[in-house]
Structures are given as structure tokens and as C-alpha cells.
C-alpha positions as semicolon CSV with decimal commas, in nm:
position;residue;x (nm);y (nm);z (nm)
1;M;10,242;-1,950;-9,537
2;E;9,977;-2,172;-9,682
3;K;9,848;-2,445;-9,436
4;T;9,583;-2,689;-9,411
5;V;9,312;-2,585;-9,171
6;F;9,048;-2,862;-9,055
7;K;8,732;-2,674;-9,004
8;N;8,601;-2,983;-8,820
9;E;8,844;-3,061;-8,512
10;T;8,646;-3,391;-8,471
11;F;8,753;-3,487;-8,802
12;H;9,103;-3,406;-8,763
13;V;9,133;-3,619;-8,445
14;L;8,945;-3,913;-8,603
15;L;9,146;-3,918;-8,895
16;V;9,467;-3,920;-8,662
17;V;9,326;-4,237;-8,478
18;A;9,215;-4,389;-8,791
19;L;9,556;-4,353;-8,959
20;S;9,741;-4,454;-8,639
21;L;9,488;-4,751;-8,604
22;F;9,590;-4,853;-8,966
23;I;9,960;-4,818;-8,908
24;C;9,927;-5,052;-8,614
25;W;9,756;-5,308;-8,793
26;N;10,002;-5,300;-9,093
27;L;10,294;-5,302;-8,868
28;Y;10,130;-5,608;-8,698
29;T;10,089;-5,792;-9,030
30;L;10,431;-5,695;-9,139
31;V;10,627;-5,829;-8,813
32;L;10,406;-6,120;-8,713
33;V;10,250;-6,255;-9,028
34;K;10,576;-6,149;-9,230
35;N;10,356;-6,023;-9,498
36;Y;10,595;-5,766;-9,694
37;F;10,351;-5,630;-9,925
38;T;10,213;-5,427;-9,626
39;I;10,510;-5,217;-9,648
40;V;10,374;-4,983;-9,919
41;P;10,030;-4,902;-9,746
42;L;10,253;-4,858;-9,418
43;L;10,472;-4,596;-9,581
44;V;10,171;-4,408;-9,767
45;Q;9,975;-4,397;-9,436
46;A;10,297;-4,271;-9,231
47;I;10,318;-4,020;-9,510
48;V;9,960;-3,906;-9,471
49;L;10,000;-3,912;-9,074
50;A;10,296;-3,685;-9,089
51;F;10,110;-3,449;-9,341
52;V;9,796;-3,434;-9,114
53;L;10,006;-3,386;-8,789
54;T;10,205;-3,077;-8,924
55;R;9,925;-2,954;-9,096
56;D;10,110;-2,901;-9,411
57;K;9,956;-2,766;-9,718
58;G;9,969;-3,093;-9,898
59;A;9,773;-3,287;-9,631
60;K;9,445;-3,204;-9,800
61;M;9,552;-3,371;-10,141
62;A;9,736;-3,656;-9,912
63;I;9,417;-3,737;-9,736
64;K;9,230;-3,732;-10,078
65;V;9,449;-3,969;-10,268
66;W;9,473;-4,212;-9,967
67;S;9,092;-4,215;-9,930
68;I;9,063;-4,290;-10,290
69;L;9,313;-4,591;-10,248
70;L;9,085;-4,672;-9,940
71;I;8,785;-4,658;-10,179
72;I;8,956;-4,853;-10,480
73;G;9,084;-5,142;-10,295
74;P;8,792;-5,258;-10,101
75;G;8,565;-5,190;-10,381
76;L;8,773;-5,431;-10,599
77;S;8,779;-5,682;-10,331
78;I;8,401;-5,646;-10,298
79;L;8,351;-5,696;-10,672
80;G;8,581;-6,010;-10,631
81;K;8,428;-6,146;-10,333
82;T;8,077;-6,088;-10,479
83;I;8,182;-6,299;-10,798
84;K;8,322;-6,577;-10,561
85;I;7,983;-6,588;-10,387
86;F;7,799;-6,629;-10,724
87;F;8,017;-6,907;-10,859
88;E;8,111;-7,101;-10,518
89;E;7,915;-7,276;-10,299
90;D;8,094;-7,193;-9,941
91;I;7,945;-6,843;-9,903
92;V;7,979;-6,858;-9,545
93;S;8,333;-6,843;-9,518
94;L;8,353;-6,524;-9,767
95;I;8,061;-6,324;-9,554
96;G;8,326;-6,207;-9,267
97;P;8,589;-6,060;-9,527
98;L;8,302;-5,919;-9,732
99;F;8,177;-5,739;-9,437
100;L;8,551;-5,624;-9,354
101;Q;8,572;-5,461;-9,711
102;I;8,233;-5,304;-9,706
103;V;8,339;-5,132;-9,366
104;L;8,667;-5,037;-9,501
105;L;8,495;-4,886;-9,801
106;V;8,234;-4,690;-9,607
107;I;8,519;-4,561;-9,402
108;G;8,715;-4,452;-9,733
109;L;8,386;-4,271;-9,858
110;T;8,359;-4,108;-9,539
111;I;8,689;-3,957;-9,521
112;Y;8,657;-3,850;-9,874
113;H;8,347;-3,678;-9,788
114;Y;8,468;-3,504;-9,479
115;N;8,821;-3,416;-9,631
116;D;8,606;-3,238;-9,941
117;T;8,393;-3,020;-9,714
118;T;8,558;-2,956;-9,401
119;V;8,947;-2,932;-9,499
120;N;9,070;-2,620;-9,675
121;V;9,430;-2,495;-9,762
122;E;9,438;-2,149;-9,642
123;I;9,707;-1,848;-9,622
124;V;9,788;-1,845;-9,234
125;E;9,989;-1,548;-9,099
126;E;10,266;-1,681;-8,841
127;G;10,126;-1,464;-8,577
128;D;9,770;-1,564;-8,613
129;K;9,814;-1,903;-8,469
130;T;9,864;-1,788;-8,080
131;T;9,679;-1,467;-8,042
132;P;9,374;-1,313;-8,160
133;P;9,383;-0,989;-8,352
134;Q;9,338;-0,702;-8,111
135;P;9,063;-0,442;-8,167
């Protein structure tokens, strides 16, 4: 049976925490702000979290797709905000949102890198999970 194996358990825990925080933020935005566009990222993050928690063989690909979306979204937002900074006079109001988008971009790049270097899909025998092989 193929399973996703996390070579860096710290990355696995931080990934679960990050996904949980993003889900909580999107739930907050959905319920209190009534922004219904957050349903899409909420569903994507919930699916990725389910894959990660079950260590399904599709988890590596799901993390990769999600991290690419997490790179593209803030990347385009940074580009748009940078263009606005050059053409508008009110730079101060754009600095905070620009900083947030840069943080999200760095998070996406970090997740992509660690997913590529520390996560593998391997064939795991059912008996190998609980007991080490006997000599």
C-alpha cells in the first residue's frame, strides 16, 4: 500500500497547524464577514488537511497544488499592489496588505520547498507501522 511519508515530522505538524489556521481564518471570513468566495479555499484546505492527516498517497500532490496556489495568489496580489504604489499617492494604506501578501508568499514557497525535499510516497507494508522487524 502506498502512503505519504513525512521525513521531517516538524514539517508535518507545522503543516497541519498552518492548514488549521487557514481553515479557521476562512471560516471566520465566511461566517462573520459573509464573504462567500472563501468557500473555495476552505474546501481546498479541508481536502489537503484530510490527505495530510490520513497520510494518503495523494497528500504530496495535494500539498504541492495547494502551495502553488498559495504562491500564485499572493504573487499576483503583490504585483497589483506594487503597481498601485507606483501610480497612487496613498502608499501608507497599501504597506500593511502588501506585507501580509509577502508573508503568505514566503509561507507558500517554504511549504513547496519542504514538500519537495522531505515528503515521499512510499510502499508501506501494513505490519511495518507498529513493530520494527525482528532480527
